GROMACS .gro file of C-alpha atoms in nm:
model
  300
    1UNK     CA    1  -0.019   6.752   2.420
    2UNK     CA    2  -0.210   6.620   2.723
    3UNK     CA    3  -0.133   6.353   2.972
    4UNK     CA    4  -0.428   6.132   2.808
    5UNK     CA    5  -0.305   6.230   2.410
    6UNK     CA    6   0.012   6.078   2.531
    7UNK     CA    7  -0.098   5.765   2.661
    8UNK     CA    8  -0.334   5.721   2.371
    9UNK     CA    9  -0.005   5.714   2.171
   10UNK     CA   10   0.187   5.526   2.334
   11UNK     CA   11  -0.085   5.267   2.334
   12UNK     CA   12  -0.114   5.318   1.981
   13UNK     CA   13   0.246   5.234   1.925
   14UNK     CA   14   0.248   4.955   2.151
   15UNK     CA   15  -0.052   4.795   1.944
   16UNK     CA   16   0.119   4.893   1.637
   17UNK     CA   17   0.478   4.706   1.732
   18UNK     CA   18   0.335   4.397   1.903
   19UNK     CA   19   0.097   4.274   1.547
   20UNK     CA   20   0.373   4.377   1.344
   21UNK     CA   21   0.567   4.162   1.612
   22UNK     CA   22   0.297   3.842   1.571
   23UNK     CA   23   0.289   3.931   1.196
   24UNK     CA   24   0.649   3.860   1.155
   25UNK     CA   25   0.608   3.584   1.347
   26UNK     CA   26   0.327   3.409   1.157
   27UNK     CA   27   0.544   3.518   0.846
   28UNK     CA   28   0.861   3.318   1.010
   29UNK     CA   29   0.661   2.992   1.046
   30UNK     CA   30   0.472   3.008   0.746
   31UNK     CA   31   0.802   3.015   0.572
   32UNK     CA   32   0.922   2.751   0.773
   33UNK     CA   33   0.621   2.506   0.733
   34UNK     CA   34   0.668   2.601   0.371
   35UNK     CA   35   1.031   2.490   0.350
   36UNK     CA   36   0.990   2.200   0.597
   37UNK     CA   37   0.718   2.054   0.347
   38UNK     CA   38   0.944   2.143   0.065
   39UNK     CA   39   1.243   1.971   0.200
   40UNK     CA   40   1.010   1.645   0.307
   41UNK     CA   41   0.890   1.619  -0.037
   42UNK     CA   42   1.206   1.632  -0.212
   43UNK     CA   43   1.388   1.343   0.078
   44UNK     CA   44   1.010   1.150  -0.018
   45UNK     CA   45   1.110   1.190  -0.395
   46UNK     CA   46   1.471   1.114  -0.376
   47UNK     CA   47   1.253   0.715  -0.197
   48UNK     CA   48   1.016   0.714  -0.403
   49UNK     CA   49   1.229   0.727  -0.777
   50UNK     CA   50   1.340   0.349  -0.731
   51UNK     CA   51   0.988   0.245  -0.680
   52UNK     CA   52   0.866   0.410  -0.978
   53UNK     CA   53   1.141   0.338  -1.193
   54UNK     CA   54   1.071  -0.035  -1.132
   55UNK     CA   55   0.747  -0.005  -1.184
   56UNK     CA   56   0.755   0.180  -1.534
   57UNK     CA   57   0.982  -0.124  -1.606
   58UNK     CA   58   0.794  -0.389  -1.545
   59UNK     CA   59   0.597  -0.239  -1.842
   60UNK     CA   60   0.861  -0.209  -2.077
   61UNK     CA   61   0.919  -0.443  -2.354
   62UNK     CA   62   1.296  -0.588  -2.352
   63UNK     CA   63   1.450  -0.352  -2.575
   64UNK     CA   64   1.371  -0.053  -2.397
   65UNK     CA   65   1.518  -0.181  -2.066
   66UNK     CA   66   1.808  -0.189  -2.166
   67UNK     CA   67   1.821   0.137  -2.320
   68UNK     CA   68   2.114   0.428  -2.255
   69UNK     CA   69   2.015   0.706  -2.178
   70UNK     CA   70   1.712   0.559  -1.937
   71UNK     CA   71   1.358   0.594  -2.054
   72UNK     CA   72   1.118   0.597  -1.753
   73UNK     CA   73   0.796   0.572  -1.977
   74UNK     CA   74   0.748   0.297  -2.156
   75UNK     CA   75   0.662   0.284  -2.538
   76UNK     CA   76   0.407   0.047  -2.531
   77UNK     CA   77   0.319  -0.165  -2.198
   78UNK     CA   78   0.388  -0.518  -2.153
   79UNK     CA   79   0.100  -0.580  -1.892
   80UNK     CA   80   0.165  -0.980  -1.978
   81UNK     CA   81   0.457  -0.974  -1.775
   82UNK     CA   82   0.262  -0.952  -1.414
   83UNK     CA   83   0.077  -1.292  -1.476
   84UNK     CA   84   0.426  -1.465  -1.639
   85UNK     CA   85   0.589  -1.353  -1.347
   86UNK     CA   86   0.360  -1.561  -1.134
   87UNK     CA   87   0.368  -1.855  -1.345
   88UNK     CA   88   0.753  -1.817  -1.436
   89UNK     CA   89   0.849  -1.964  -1.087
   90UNK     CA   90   0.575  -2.104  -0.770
   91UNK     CA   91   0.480  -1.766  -0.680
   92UNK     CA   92   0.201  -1.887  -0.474
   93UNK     CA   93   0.402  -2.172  -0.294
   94UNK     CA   94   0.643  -1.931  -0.200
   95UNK     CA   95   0.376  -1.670  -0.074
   96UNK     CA   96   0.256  -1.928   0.148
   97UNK     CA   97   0.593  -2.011   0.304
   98UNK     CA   98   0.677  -1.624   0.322
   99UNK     CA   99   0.338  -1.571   0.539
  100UNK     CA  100   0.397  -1.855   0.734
  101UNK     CA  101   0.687  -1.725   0.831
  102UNK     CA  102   0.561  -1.375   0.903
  103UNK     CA  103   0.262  -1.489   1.053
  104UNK     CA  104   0.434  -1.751   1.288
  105UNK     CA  105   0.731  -1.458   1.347
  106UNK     CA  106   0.516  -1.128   1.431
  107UNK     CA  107   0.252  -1.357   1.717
  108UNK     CA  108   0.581  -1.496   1.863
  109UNK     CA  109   0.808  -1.188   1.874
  110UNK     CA  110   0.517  -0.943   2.031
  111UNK     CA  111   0.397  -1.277   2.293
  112UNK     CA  112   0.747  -1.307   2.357
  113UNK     CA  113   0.888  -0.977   2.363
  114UNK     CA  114   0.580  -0.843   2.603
  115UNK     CA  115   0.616  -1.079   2.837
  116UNK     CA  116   0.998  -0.997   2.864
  117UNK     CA  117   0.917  -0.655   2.875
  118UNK     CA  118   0.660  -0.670   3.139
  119UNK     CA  119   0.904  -0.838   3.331
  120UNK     CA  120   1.136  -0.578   3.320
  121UNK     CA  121   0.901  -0.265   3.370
  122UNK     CA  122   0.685  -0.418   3.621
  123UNK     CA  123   0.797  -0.670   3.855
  124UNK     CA  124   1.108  -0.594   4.083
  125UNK     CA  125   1.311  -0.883   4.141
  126UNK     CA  126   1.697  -0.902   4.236
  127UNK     CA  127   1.939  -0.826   3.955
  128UNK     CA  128   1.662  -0.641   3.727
  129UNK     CA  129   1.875  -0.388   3.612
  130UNK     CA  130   2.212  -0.582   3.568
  131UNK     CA  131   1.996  -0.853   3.337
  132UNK     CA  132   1.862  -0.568   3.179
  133UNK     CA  133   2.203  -0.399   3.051
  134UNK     CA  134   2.333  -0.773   2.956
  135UNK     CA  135   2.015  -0.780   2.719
  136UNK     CA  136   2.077  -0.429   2.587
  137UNK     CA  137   2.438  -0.493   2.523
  138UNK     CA  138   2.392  -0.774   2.306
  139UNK     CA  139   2.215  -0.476   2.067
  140UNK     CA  140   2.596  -0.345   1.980
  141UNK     CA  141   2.729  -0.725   1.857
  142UNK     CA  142   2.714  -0.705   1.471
  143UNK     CA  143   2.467  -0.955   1.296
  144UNK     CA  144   2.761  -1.090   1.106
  145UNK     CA  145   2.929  -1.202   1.374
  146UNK     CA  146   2.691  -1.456   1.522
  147UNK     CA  147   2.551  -1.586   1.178
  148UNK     CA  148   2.823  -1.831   1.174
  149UNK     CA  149   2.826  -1.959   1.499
  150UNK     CA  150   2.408  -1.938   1.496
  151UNK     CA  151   2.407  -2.138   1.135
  152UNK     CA  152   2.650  -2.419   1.332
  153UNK     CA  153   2.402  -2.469   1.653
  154UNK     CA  154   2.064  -2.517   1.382
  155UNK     CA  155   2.298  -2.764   1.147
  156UNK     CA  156   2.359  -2.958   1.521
  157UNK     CA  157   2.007  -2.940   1.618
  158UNK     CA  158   1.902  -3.071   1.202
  159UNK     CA  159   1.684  -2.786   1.139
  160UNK     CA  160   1.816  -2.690   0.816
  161UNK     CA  161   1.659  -2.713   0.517
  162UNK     CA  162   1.297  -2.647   0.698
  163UNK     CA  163   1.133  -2.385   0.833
  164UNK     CA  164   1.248  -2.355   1.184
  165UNK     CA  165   1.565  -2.139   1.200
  166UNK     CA  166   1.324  -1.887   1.057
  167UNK     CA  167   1.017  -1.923   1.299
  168UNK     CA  168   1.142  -2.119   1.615
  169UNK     CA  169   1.359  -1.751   1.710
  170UNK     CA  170   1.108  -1.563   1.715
  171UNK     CA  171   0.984  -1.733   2.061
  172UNK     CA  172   1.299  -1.599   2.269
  173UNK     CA  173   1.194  -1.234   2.158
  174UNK     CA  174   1.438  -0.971   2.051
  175UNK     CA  175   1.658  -0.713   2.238
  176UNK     CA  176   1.528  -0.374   2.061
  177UNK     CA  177   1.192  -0.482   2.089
  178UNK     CA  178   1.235  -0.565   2.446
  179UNK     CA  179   1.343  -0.237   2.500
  180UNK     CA  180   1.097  -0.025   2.285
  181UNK     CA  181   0.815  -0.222   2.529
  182UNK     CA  182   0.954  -0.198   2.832
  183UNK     CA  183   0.965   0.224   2.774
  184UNK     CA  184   0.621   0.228   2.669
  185UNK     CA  185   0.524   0.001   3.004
  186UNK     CA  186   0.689   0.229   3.189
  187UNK     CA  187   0.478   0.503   3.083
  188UNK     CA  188   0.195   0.379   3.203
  189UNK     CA  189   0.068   0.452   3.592
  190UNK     CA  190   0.144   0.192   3.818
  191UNK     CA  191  -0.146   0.310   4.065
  192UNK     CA  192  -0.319   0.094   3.750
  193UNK     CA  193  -0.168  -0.188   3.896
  194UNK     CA  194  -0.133  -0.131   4.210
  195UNK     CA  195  -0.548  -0.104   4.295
  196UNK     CA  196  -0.550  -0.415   4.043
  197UNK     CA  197  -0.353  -0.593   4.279
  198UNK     CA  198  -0.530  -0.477   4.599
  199UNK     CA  199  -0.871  -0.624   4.422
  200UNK     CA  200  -0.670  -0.934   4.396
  201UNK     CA  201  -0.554  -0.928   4.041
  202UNK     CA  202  -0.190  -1.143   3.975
  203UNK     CA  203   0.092  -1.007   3.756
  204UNK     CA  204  -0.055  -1.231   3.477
  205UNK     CA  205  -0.391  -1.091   3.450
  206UNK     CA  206  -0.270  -0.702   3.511
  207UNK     CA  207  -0.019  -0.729   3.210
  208UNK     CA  208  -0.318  -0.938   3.004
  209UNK     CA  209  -0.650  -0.718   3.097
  210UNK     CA  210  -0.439  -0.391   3.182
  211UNK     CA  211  -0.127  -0.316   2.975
  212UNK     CA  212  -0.157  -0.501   2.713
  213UNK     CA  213  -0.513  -0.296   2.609
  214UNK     CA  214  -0.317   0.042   2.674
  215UNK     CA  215   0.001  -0.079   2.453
  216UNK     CA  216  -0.199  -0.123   2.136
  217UNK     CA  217   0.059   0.176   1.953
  218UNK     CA  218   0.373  -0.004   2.095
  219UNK     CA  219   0.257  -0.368   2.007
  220UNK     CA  220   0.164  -0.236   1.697
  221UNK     CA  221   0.505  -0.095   1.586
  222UNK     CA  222   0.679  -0.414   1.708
  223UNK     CA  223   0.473  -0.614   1.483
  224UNK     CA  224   0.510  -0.365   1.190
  225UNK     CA  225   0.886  -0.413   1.226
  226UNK     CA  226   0.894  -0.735   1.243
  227UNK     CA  227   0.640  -0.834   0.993
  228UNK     CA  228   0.857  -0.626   0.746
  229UNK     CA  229   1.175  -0.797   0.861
  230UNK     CA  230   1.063  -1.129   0.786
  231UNK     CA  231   0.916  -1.027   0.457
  232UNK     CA  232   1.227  -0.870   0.358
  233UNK     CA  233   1.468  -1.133   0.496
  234UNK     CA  234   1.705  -1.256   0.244
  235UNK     CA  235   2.065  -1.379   0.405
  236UNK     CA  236   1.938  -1.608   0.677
  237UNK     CA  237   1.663  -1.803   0.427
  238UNK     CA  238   1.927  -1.808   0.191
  239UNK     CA  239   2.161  -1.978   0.429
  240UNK     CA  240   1.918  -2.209   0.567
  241UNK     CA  241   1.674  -2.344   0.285
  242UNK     CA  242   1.803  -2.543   0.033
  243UNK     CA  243   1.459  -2.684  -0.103
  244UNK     CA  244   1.254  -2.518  -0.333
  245UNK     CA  245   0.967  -2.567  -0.231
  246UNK     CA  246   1.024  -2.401   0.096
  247UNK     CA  247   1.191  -2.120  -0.039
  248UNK     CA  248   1.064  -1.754   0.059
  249UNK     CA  249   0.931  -1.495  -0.156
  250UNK     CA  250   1.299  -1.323  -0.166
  251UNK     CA  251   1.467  -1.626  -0.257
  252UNK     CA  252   1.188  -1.653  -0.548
  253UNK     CA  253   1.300  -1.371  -0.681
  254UNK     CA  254   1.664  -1.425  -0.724
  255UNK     CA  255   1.580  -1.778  -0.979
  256UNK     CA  256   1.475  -1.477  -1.251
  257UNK     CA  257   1.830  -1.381  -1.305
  258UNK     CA  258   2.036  -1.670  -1.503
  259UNK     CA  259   2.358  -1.759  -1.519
  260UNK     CA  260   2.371  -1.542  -1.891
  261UNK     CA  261   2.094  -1.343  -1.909
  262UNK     CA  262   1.782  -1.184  -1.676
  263UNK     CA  263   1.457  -1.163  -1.692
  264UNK     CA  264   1.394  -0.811  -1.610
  265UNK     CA  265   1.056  -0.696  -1.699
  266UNK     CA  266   0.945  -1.030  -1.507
  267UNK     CA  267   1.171  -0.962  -1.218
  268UNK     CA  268   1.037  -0.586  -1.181
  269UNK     CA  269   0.698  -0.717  -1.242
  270UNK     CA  270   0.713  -0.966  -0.940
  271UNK     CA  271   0.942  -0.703  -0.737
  272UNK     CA  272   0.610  -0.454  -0.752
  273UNK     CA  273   0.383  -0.729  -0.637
  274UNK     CA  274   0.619  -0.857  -0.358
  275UNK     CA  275   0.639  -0.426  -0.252
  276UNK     CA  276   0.290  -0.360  -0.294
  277UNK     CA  277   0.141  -0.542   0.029
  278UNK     CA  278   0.425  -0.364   0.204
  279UNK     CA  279   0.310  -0.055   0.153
  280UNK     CA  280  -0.076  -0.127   0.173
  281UNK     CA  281   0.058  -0.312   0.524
  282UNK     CA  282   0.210   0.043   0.642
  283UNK     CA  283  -0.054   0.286   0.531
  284UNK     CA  284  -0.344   0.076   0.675
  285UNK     CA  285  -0.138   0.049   0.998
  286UNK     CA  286   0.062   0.381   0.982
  287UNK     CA  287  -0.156   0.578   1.271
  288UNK     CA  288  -0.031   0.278   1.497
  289UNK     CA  289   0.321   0.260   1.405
  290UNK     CA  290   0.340   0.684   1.465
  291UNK     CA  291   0.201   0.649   1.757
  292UNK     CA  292   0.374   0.315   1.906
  293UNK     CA  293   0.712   0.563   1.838
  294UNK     CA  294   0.623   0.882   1.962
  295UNK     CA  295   0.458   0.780   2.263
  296UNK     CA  296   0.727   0.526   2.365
  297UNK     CA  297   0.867   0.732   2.674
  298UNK     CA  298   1.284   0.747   2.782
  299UNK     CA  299   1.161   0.692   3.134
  300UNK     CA  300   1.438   0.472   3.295
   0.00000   0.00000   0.00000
């Protein structure tokens, strides 16, 4: 065989091994896409099974409710149960303390926690760092253990039984949030600020017309959070309200359970509508919140 058969060959058989190589190896991570879907559906099932079993039941009649073994479809659907569940208590008087609330909570907590953050990221002044760690270790004291001591200092000031313990917080920002902006400011180039400055620019306007604009993702995910928090909050109202007509949406909810008996398909029914702008809220605001995560940088 000659000297150019050979090489032929061996080219040959190098082709040959490196796409059965790149075969394999398309082969490998189709399977693993495959299984990596696979496993993601099944953890989004295993959420998703509470949500639909309350909503089937909100469409049950009584009887079937309380059924053993569970029934998930109902027999025949009670649809009057969504508007008695918004007659059965002041849904609407508590939806407009709830968004209050929210409303009042998310504008301070991403004013307040930017402006901290900014602080932090972008100005140096003495002790920076020191403050810094104080703030961050105050993330590792249990919520438990100041609710006492924090429900004393409102009862002092005569804020209970209104709606400040629940908005007036939200001004002195929060420690996680702090934190998540202060990475994401950090990200961004400070030759940005530094010609901003040389055209005269303060810190003021650099962190208004500057990083604010570029922190859209970040601010975005601090208000999703906190927006959620405050719809969701049920301790602290329930330690602080004792009117009902300032009561929140969660507290609402609780007055369909009795002292003998429950109103279930009402409860379920007004559980779905309280969920439903929830998840409406994350979808429409989902390619934010991804991206105020991901991009948040451990630069430090």
């Amino acid at each position: 065989m000659s000297t150019e058969q050979l090489r032929s060959a061996e080219q040959t058989s190098y082709l040959k091994v490196t796409l059965g190589w790149k075969a394999r190896r398309r082969a490998r991570r189709a399977l693993e896409a495959v299984f990596g879907y696979l496993l993601l559906t099944l953890v989004a099932a295993a959420f998703l099974v509470p949500f639909v079993r309350m909503a089937t039941t909100s469409l049950m009649p009584v009887e079937q409710i309380l059924e053993v073994p569970l029934t998930w479809v109902p027999r025949r659907y009670i649809w009057s149960n969504y508007p008695a569940a918004l007659i059965y208590f002041p849904f609407f008087l508590f939806l407009r303390n709830t968004m209050i609330i929210c409303v009042f909570t998310v504008v301070a907590t991403v004013a307040s926690c930017a402006l901290v953050a900014y602080g932090f990221s972008r100005i140096s002044w003495p002790g920076r760092n020191l403050v810094f760690a104080i703030l961050i270790a105050t993330m590792m004291i249990p919520y438990h253990v100041t609710l006492i001591p924090t429900f004393l200092i409102y009862k002092w000031l005569r804020w209970l039984d209104t709606l400040k313990p629940l908005t007036i917080p939200a001004l002195t920002g929060s420690a996680f949030y702090i934190f998540l902006l202060r990475q994401f400011f950090m990200t961004i180039p400070n030759d940005l600020s530094e010609m901003a400055e040389m055209d005269g620019a303060g810190d003021f306007r650099v962190f208004w017309n500057m990083i604010l604009p570029l922190s859209k993702p970040a601010l975005s995910a601090v208000a999703v959070f906190t927006f959620l928090g405050s719809w969701n909050d049920f301790l602290w109202p329930l330690l602080v309200l004792n009117s009902e007509d300032k009561y929140t949406l969660s507290l609402g909810l609780y007055r369909y359970i009795g002292r003998y008996s429950a109103q279930w398909g009402l409860l379920m029914a007004a559980c779905t509508m309280v969920t439903v702008p929830v998840i409406v809220l994350f979808f429409v605001a989902q390619r934010y919140f991804v991206q105020g995560i991901t991009l948040t940088g451990i630069k430090g």
